[in-house]
Coordinates of C-alpha atoms and ligand atoms in Angstrom, one line a residue:
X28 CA -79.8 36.6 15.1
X29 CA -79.1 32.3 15.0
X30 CA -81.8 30.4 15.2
X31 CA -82.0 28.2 18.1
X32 CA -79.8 24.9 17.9
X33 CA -80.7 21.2 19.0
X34 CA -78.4 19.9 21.5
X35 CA -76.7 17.6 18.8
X36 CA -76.2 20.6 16.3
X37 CA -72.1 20.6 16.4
X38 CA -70.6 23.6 17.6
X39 CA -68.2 25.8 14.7
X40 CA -64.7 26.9 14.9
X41 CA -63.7 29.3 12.7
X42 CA -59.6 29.9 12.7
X43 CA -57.8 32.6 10.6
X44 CA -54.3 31.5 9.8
X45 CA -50.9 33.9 9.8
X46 CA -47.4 33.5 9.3
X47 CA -45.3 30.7 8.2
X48 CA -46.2 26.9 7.3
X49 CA -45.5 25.7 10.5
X50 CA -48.6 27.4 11.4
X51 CA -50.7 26.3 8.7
X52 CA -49.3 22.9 10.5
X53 CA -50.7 24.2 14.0
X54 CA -54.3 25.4 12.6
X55 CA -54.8 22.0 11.4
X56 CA -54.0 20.2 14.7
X57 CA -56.0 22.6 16.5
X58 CA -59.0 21.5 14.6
X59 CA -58.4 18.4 15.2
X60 CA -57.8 18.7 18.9
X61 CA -61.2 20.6 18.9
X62 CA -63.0 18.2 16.6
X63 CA -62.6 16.0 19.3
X64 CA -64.8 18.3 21.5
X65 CA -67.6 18.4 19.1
X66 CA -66.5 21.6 16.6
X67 CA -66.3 21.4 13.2
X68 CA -64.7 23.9 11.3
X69 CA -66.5 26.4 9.4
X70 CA -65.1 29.3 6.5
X71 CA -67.8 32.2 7.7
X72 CA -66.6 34.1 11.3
X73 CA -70.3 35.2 11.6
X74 CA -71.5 31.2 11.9
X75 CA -68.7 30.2 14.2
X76 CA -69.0 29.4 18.2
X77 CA -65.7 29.9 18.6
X78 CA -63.3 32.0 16.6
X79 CA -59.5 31.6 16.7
X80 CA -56.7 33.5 15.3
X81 CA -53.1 31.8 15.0
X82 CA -50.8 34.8 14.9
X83 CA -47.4 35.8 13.4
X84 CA -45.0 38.4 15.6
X85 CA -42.1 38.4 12.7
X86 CA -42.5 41.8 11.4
X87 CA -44.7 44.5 13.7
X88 CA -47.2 44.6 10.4
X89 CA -48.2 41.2 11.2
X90 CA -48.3 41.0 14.8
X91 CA -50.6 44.5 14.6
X92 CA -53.2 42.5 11.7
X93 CA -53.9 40.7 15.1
X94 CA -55.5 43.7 16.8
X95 CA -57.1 45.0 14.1
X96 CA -58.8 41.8 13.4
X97 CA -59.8 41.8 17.0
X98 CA -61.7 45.4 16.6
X99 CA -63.4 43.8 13.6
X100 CA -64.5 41.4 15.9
X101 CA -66.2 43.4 18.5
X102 CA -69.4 43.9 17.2
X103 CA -70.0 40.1 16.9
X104 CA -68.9 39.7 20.4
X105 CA -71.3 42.3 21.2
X106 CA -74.0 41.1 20.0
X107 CA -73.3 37.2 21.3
X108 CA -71.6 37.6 24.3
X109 CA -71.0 33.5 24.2
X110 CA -68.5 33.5 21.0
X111 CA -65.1 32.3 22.1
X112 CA -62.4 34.5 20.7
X113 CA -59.1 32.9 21.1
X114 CA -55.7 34.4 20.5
X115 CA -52.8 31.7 19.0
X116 CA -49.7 31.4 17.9
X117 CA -46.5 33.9 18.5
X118 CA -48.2 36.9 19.1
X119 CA -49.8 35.1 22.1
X120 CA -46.3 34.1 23.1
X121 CA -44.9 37.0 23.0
X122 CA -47.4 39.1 24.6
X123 CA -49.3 36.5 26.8
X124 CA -52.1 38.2 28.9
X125 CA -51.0 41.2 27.4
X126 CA -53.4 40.7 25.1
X127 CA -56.8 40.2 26.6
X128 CA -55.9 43.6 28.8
X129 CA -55.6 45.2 25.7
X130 CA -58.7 43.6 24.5
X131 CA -61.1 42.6 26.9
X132 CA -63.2 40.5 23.9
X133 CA -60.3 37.3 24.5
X134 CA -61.0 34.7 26.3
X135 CA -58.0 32.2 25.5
X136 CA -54.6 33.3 24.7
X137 CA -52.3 30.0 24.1
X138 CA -48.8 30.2 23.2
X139 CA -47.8 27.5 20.1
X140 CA -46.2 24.6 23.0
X141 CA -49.6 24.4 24.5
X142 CA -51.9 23.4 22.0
X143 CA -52.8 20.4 23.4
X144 CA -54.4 22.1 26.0
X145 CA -56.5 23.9 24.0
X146 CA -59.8 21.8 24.4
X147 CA -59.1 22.3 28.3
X148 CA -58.7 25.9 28.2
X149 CA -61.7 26.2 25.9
X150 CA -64.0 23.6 28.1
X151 CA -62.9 25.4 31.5
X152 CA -64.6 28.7 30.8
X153 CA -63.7 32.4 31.7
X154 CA -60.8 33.6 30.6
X155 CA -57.3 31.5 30.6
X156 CA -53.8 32.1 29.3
X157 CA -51.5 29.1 28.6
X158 CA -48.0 30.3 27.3
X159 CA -45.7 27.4 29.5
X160 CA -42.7 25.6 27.2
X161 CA -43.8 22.0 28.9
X162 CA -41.8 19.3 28.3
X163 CA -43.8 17.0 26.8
X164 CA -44.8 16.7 23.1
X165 CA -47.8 18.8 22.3
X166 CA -47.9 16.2 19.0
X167 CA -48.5 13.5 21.4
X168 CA -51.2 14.8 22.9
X169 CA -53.1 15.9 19.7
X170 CA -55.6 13.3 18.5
X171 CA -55.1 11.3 14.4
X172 CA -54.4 13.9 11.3
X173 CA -57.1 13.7 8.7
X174 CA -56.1 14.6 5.3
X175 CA -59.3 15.3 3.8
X176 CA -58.0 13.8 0.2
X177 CA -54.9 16.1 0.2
X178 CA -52.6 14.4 -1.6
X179 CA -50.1 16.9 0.0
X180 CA -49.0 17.6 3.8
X181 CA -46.9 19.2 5.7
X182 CA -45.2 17.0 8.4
X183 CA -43.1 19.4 11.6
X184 CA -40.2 17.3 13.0
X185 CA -38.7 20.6 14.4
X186 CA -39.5 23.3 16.1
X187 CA -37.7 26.6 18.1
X188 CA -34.4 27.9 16.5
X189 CA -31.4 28.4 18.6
X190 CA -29.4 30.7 16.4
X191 CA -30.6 34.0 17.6
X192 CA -30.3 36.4 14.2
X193 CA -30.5 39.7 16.0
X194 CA -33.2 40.9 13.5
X195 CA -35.6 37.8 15.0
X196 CA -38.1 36.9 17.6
X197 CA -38.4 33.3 16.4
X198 CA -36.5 32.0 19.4
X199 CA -38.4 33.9 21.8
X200 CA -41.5 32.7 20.6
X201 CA -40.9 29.3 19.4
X202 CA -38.3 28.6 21.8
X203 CA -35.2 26.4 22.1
X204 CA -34.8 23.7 19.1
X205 CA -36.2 20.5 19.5
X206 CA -36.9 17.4 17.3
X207 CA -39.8 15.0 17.4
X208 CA -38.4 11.3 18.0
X209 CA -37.7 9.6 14.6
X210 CA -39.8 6.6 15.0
X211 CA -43.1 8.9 15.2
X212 CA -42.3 11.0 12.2
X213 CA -41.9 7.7 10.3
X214 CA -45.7 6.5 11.3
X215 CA -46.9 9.7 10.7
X216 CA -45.5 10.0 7.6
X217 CA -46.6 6.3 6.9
X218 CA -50.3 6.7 8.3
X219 CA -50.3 10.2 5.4
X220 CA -49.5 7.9 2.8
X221 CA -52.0 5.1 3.7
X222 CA -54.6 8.1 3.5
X223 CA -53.6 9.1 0.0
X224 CA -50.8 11.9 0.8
X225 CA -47.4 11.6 -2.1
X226 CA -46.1 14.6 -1.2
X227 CA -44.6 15.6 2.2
X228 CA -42.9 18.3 3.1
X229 CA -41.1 18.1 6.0
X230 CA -41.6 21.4 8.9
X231 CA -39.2 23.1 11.1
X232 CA -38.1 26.6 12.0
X233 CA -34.5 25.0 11.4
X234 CA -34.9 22.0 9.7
X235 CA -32.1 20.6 8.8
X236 CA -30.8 21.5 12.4
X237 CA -33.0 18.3 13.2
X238 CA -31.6 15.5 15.2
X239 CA -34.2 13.7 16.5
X240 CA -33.9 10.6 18.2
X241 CA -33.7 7.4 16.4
X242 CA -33.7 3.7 17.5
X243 CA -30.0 3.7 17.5
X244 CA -28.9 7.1 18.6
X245 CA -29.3 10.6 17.2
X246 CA -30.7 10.8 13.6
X247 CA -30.2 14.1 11.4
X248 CA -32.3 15.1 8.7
X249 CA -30.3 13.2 6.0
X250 CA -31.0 10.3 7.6
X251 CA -34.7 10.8 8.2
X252 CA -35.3 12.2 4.4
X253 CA -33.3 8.4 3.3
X254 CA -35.6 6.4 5.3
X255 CA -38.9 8.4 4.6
X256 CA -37.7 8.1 0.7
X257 CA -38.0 4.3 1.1
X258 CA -41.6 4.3 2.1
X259 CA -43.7 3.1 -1.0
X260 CA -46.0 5.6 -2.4
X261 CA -44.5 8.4 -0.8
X262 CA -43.2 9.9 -4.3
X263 CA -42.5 13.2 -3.1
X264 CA -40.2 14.9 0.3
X265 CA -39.6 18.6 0.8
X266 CA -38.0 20.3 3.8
X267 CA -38.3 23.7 5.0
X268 CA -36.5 26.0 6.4
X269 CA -33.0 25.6 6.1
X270 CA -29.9 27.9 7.7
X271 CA -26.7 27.4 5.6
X272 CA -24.6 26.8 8.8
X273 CA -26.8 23.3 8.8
X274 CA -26.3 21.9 5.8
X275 CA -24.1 19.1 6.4
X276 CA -21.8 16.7 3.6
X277 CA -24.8 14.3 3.9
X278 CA -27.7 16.2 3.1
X279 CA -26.0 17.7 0.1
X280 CA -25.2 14.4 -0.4
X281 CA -28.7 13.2 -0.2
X282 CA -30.2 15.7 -2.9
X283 CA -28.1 13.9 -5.4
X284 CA -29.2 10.0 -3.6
X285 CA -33.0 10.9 -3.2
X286 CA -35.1 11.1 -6.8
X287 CA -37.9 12.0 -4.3
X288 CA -36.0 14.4 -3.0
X289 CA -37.5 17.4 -4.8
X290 CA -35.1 20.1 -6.5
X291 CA -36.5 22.9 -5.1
X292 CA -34.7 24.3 -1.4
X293 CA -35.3 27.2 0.3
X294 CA -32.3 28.7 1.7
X295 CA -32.2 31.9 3.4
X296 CA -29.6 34.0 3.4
X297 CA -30.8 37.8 4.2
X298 CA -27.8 39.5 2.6
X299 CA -25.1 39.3 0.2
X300 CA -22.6 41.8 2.5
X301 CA -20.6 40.0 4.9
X302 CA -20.4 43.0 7.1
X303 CA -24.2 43.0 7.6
X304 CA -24.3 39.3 7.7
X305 CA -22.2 39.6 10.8
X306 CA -24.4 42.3 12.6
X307 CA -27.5 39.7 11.7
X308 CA -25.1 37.3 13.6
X309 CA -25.4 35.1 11.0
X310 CA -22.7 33.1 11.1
X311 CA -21.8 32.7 7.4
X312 CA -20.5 34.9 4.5
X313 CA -21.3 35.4 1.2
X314 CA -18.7 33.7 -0.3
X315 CA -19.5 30.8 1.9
X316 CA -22.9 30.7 1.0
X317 CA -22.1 30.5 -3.0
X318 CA -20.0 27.6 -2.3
X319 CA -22.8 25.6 -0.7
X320 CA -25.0 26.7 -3.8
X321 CA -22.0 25.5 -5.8
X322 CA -21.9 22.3 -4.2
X323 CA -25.7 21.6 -3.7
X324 CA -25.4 22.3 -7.9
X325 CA -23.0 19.8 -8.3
X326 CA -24.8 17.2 -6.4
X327 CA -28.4 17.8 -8.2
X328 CA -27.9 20.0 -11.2
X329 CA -31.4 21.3 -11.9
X330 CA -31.7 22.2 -8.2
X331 CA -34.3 25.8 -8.2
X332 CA -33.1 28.0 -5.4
X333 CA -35.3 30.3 -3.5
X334 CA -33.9 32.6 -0.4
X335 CA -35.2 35.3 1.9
X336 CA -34.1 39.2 2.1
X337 CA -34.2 41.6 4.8
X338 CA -33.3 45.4 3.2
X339 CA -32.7 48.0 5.1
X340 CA -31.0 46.1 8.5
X341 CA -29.6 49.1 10.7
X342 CA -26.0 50.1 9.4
X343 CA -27.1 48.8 6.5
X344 CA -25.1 51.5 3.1
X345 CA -25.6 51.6 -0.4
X346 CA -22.0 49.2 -1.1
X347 CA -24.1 46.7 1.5
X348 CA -27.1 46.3 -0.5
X349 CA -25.1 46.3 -4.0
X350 CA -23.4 43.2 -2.7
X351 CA -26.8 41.7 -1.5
X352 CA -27.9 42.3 -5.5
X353 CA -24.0 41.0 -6.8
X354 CA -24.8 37.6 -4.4
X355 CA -28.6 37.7 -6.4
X356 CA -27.3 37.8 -9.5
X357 CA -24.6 35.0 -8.7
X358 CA -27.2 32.6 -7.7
X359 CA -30.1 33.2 -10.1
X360 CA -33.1 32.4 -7.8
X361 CA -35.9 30.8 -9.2
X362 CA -37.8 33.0 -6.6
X363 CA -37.2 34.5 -3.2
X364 CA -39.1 36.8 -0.3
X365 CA -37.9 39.7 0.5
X366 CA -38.7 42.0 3.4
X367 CA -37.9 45.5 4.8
X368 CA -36.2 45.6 7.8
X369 CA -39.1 45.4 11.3
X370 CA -37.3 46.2 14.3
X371 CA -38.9 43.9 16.8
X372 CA -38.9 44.7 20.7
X373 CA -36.7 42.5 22.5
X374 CA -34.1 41.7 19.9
X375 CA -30.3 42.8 19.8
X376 CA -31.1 45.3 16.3
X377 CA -34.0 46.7 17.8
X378 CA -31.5 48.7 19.9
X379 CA -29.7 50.3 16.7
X380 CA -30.5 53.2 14.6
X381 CA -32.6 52.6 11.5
X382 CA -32.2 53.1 7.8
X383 CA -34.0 55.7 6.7
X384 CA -37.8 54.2 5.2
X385 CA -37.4 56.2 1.6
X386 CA -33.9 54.2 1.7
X387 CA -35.0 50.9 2.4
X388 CA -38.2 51.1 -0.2
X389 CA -36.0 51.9 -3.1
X390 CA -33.6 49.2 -1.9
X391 CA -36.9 47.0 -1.4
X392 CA -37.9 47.7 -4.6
X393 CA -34.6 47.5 -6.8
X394 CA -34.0 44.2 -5.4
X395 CA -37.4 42.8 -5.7
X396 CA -37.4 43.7 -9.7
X397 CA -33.9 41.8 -9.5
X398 CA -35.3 38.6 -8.3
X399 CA -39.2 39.0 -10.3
X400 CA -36.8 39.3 -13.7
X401 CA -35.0 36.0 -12.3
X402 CA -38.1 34.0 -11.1
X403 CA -39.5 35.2 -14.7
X404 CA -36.7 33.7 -16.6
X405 CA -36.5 30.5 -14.5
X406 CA -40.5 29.8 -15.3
X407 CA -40.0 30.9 -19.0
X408 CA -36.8 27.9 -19.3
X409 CA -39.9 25.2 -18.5
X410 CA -41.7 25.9 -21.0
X411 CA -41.4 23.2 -24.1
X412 CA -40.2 21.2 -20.9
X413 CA -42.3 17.5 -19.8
X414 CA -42.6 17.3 -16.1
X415 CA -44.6 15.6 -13.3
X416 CA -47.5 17.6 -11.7
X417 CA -49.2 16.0 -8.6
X418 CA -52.7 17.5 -9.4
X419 CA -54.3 18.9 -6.1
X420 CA -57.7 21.0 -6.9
X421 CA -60.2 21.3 -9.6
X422 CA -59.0 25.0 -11.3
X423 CA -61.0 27.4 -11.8
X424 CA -61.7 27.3 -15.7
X425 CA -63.6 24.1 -16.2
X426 CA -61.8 21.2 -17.2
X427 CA -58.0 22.5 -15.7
X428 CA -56.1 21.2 -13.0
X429 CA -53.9 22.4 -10.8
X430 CA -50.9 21.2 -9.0
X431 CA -47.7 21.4 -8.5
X432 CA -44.4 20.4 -10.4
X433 CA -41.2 18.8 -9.3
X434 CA -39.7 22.3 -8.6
X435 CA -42.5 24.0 -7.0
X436 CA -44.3 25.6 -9.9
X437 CA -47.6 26.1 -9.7
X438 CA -49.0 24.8 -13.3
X439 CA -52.4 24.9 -14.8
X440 CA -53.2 22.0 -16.9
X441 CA -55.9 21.6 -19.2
X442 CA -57.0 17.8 -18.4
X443 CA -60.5 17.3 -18.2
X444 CA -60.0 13.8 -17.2
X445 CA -57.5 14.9 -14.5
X446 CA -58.3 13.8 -11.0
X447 CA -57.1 15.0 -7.4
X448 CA -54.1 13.0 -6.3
X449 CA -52.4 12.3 -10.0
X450 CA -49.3 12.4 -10.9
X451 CA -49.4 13.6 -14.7
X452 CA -47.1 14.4 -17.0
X453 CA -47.4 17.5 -19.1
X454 CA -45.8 19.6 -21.3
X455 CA -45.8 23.6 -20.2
X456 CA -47.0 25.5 -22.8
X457 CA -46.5 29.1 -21.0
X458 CA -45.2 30.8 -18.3
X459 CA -47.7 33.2 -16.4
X460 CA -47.2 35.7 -13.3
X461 CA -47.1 33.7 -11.0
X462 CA -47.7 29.7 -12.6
X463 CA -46.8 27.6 -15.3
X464 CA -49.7 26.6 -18.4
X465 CA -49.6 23.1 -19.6
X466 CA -51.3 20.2 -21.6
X467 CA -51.0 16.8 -20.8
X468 CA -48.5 14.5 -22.5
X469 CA -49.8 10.5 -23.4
X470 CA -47.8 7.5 -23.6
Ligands
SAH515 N1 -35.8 30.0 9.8 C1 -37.1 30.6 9.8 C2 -37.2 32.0 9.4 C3 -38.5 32.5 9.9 S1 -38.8 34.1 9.6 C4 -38.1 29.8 9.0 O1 -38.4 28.7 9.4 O2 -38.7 30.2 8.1 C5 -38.9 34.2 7.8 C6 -38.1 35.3 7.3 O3 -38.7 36.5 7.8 C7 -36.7 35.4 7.7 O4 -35.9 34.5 6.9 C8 -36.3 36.8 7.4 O5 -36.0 37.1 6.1 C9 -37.7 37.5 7.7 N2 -37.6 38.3 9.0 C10 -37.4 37.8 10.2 N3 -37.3 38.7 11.1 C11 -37.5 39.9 10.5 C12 -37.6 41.3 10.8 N4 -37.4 41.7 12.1 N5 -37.8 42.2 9.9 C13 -37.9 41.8 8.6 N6 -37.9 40.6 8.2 C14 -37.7 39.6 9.1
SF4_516 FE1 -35.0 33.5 13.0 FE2 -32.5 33.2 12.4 FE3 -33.7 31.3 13.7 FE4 -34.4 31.7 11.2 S1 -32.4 31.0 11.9 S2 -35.8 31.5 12.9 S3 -34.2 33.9 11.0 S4 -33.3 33.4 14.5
F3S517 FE1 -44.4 34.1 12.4 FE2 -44.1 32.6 14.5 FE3 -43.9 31.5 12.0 S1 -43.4 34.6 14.2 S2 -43.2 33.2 10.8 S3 -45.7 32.4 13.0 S4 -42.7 31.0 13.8

């Protein structure tokens, strides 16, 4: 049992986080929003006043971890009766008050384009579900970021995806694409680097589809990555995720313009068969996607890829997934995510047969060892190298750092004079798992 609070005792939030980055992005705000209203956030679901859970529908694996974490929860419901449990995210877009009739223990379901309604929702009582597409900017609604000495951050000028790959709910959930004004993302970006931020990755479900409004017309995301590169301090942008179809001449361009345009770039492609790619309805082939690595090569040669993978689409034969591997091994990745085929209510592929599961696991796993010998050659080429690591937490053996390189490696260093928010330079001295070992370099 809690003891008794005063009336000044702040109430906690407690938020568990799935899916992509653009929800890490979301939780964040969220806390915000509800900071505002007196919560702080706490890491222990047994303290909290209110517990929230900012789903992920992409694969039915993830959107069922929802209701499973919701059974975990009913015994702490039980035995407090006034602990908001609120349901976030894509799952809550997708099944609205779907959810609270299958569990009764929600109060709040809110869909990811109403989050600044949250504190209303939460301060209005009973039970409410808010899943509208309003036309106003939740973002402008959502009080100051704090950045708690991060000297990271991501930034979402984009959400929704109009492409419609028929493997993907995205577009249901997130809706139609649209781009925050360019003149906000500039303060905001500004305002992260005033509070210590040097590295910024830049959020959408399609970001390089961005084209936002700018004072003189429509801006893309070329043109927002040159102007955010100007800002002083700011020593670091990133952009995720990309579609091939939307990489235009100027933001290959700009990779080659921009030293703080980091050579790292996620780029999915799902599968190396052009047959498949057109059942995906993706638009591209193969061959047209090795030309854009080709040319996105030429214009910053130590450019690391990485790329996502669906095995096991429906249709999907053995000469399919040996060109998926053939288009692996023409690329070399430097890492990648790969998934098994999750046929998801709604879309066109959920309608078709499916590849046998024994088929698609071997496939699954043949590929991943593909792309773990890949990732493992690209970390063992650093090593002997002298990069920049922008340090951002104590590690865990005393006197290491850890942080992040130019291309996305995680790296250990052993700097006991190291503090959060440095840029070093090191030298890697090995190549681990899943990170880089290293020991600073002087002078
Ligand atoms: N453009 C998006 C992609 C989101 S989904 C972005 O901003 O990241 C991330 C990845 O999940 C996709 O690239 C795809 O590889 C995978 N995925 C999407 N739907 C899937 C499904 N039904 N089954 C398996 N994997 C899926
Ligand atoms: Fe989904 Fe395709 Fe849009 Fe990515 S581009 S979010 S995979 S529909
Ligand atoms: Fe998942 Fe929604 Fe992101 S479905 S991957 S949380 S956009």
């Amino acid at each position: 049992m809690r003891k008794a609070g005063s009336m000044t005792e702040a109430k906690k939030l407690f938020i568990k986080t799935y899916g992509c980055q653009m929800n890490v992005y979301d939780s964040e705000r969220m806390a915000q929003a509800m900071g505002a209203e007196g919560y702080v956030l706490t890491e222990v679901q047994e303290d909290a006043d209110m517990v929230l859970l900012n789903t992920c529908h992409i694969r039915e694996k993830a959107s069922e971890k929802l209701y499973s974490d919701l059974g975990r929860l009913k015994p702490l419901k039980a035995a407090r009766p006034d602990l908001k449990v609120g349901v976030a995210g894509c799952v809550a877009q997708a099944e609205g008050d779907e959810i609270i009739r299958r569990m009764p223990l929600v109060d709040i379901v809110v869909g990811p384009q109403a989050y600044h309604r949250l504190p209303q929702l939460v301060r209005q009582g009973g039970s409410a579900v808010d899943t509208e597409f309003p036309a106003e900017d939740k973002f402008d609604h959502l009080p100051e970021r704090k950045t708690e000495g991060r000297p990271t951050a991501f930034l979402t000028v984009q959400e929704g995806c109009d492409k419609f790959c028929a493997f993907c709910v995205v577009p249901y959930t997130r809706g139609a694409e649209v781009s925050r004004p360019v003149e906000r993302l500039l303060k905001e970006a500004r305002d992260l680097v005033a509070k210590g931020v040097r590295d910024i990755s830049l959020l959408g479900q399609n970001v390089n589809a961005y084209h936002g409004q700018g004072p003189d017309g429509d801006w893309t995301l070329s043109r927002l990555l040159r102007e955010m590169a100007a800002i002083p301090g700011l020593d670091r942008l990133r952009y995720t995720t990309s579609h091939p179809n939307d990489m235009d001449d100027d933001l290959i361009a700009a990779h080659g313009d921009l030293p703080a345009l980091m050579p790292y770039l996620h780029l999915p492609v799902q599968s190396g068969s052009d047959r498949i790619l057109k059942a995906m309805n993706r638009k591209h082939t193969a061959e047209q996607y090795l030309r854009l690595i080709e040319r996105l090569r030429a214009a910053r040669p130590d450019l690391i890829f990485s790329s996502d993978f669906i095995v096991g689409f429906p249709g999907e034969s053995d000469a399919d997934h040996q060109a998926t591997l053939d288009l692996i091994r023409a690329v070399n990745f430097g890492s990648a995510y790969s998934f098994k085929y999750s046929a998801r209510p709604g879309t066109p592929a959920a309608e078709k047969a499916p590849v046998e599961d024994e088929v698609s696991d071997a496939r699954l796993q043949e590929l991943q060892a593909l792309i773990t010998a890949q990732q493992r050659a690209t970390q063992e080429a650093m090593v002997g190298r002298v990069v920049h690591v922008l340090y951002e937490k104590v590690g865990r053996k005393e006197g290491q750092m850890l942080g992040k390189s130019d291309h996305l490696h995680a790296v250990h260093v052993d700097d006991p004079t190291g503090r959060i928010g440095q840029m070093a330079r090191v030298k890697i001295t090995a190549s681990m798992t899943n990170s880089l070992s290293a020991v600073p370099v002087t002078g």
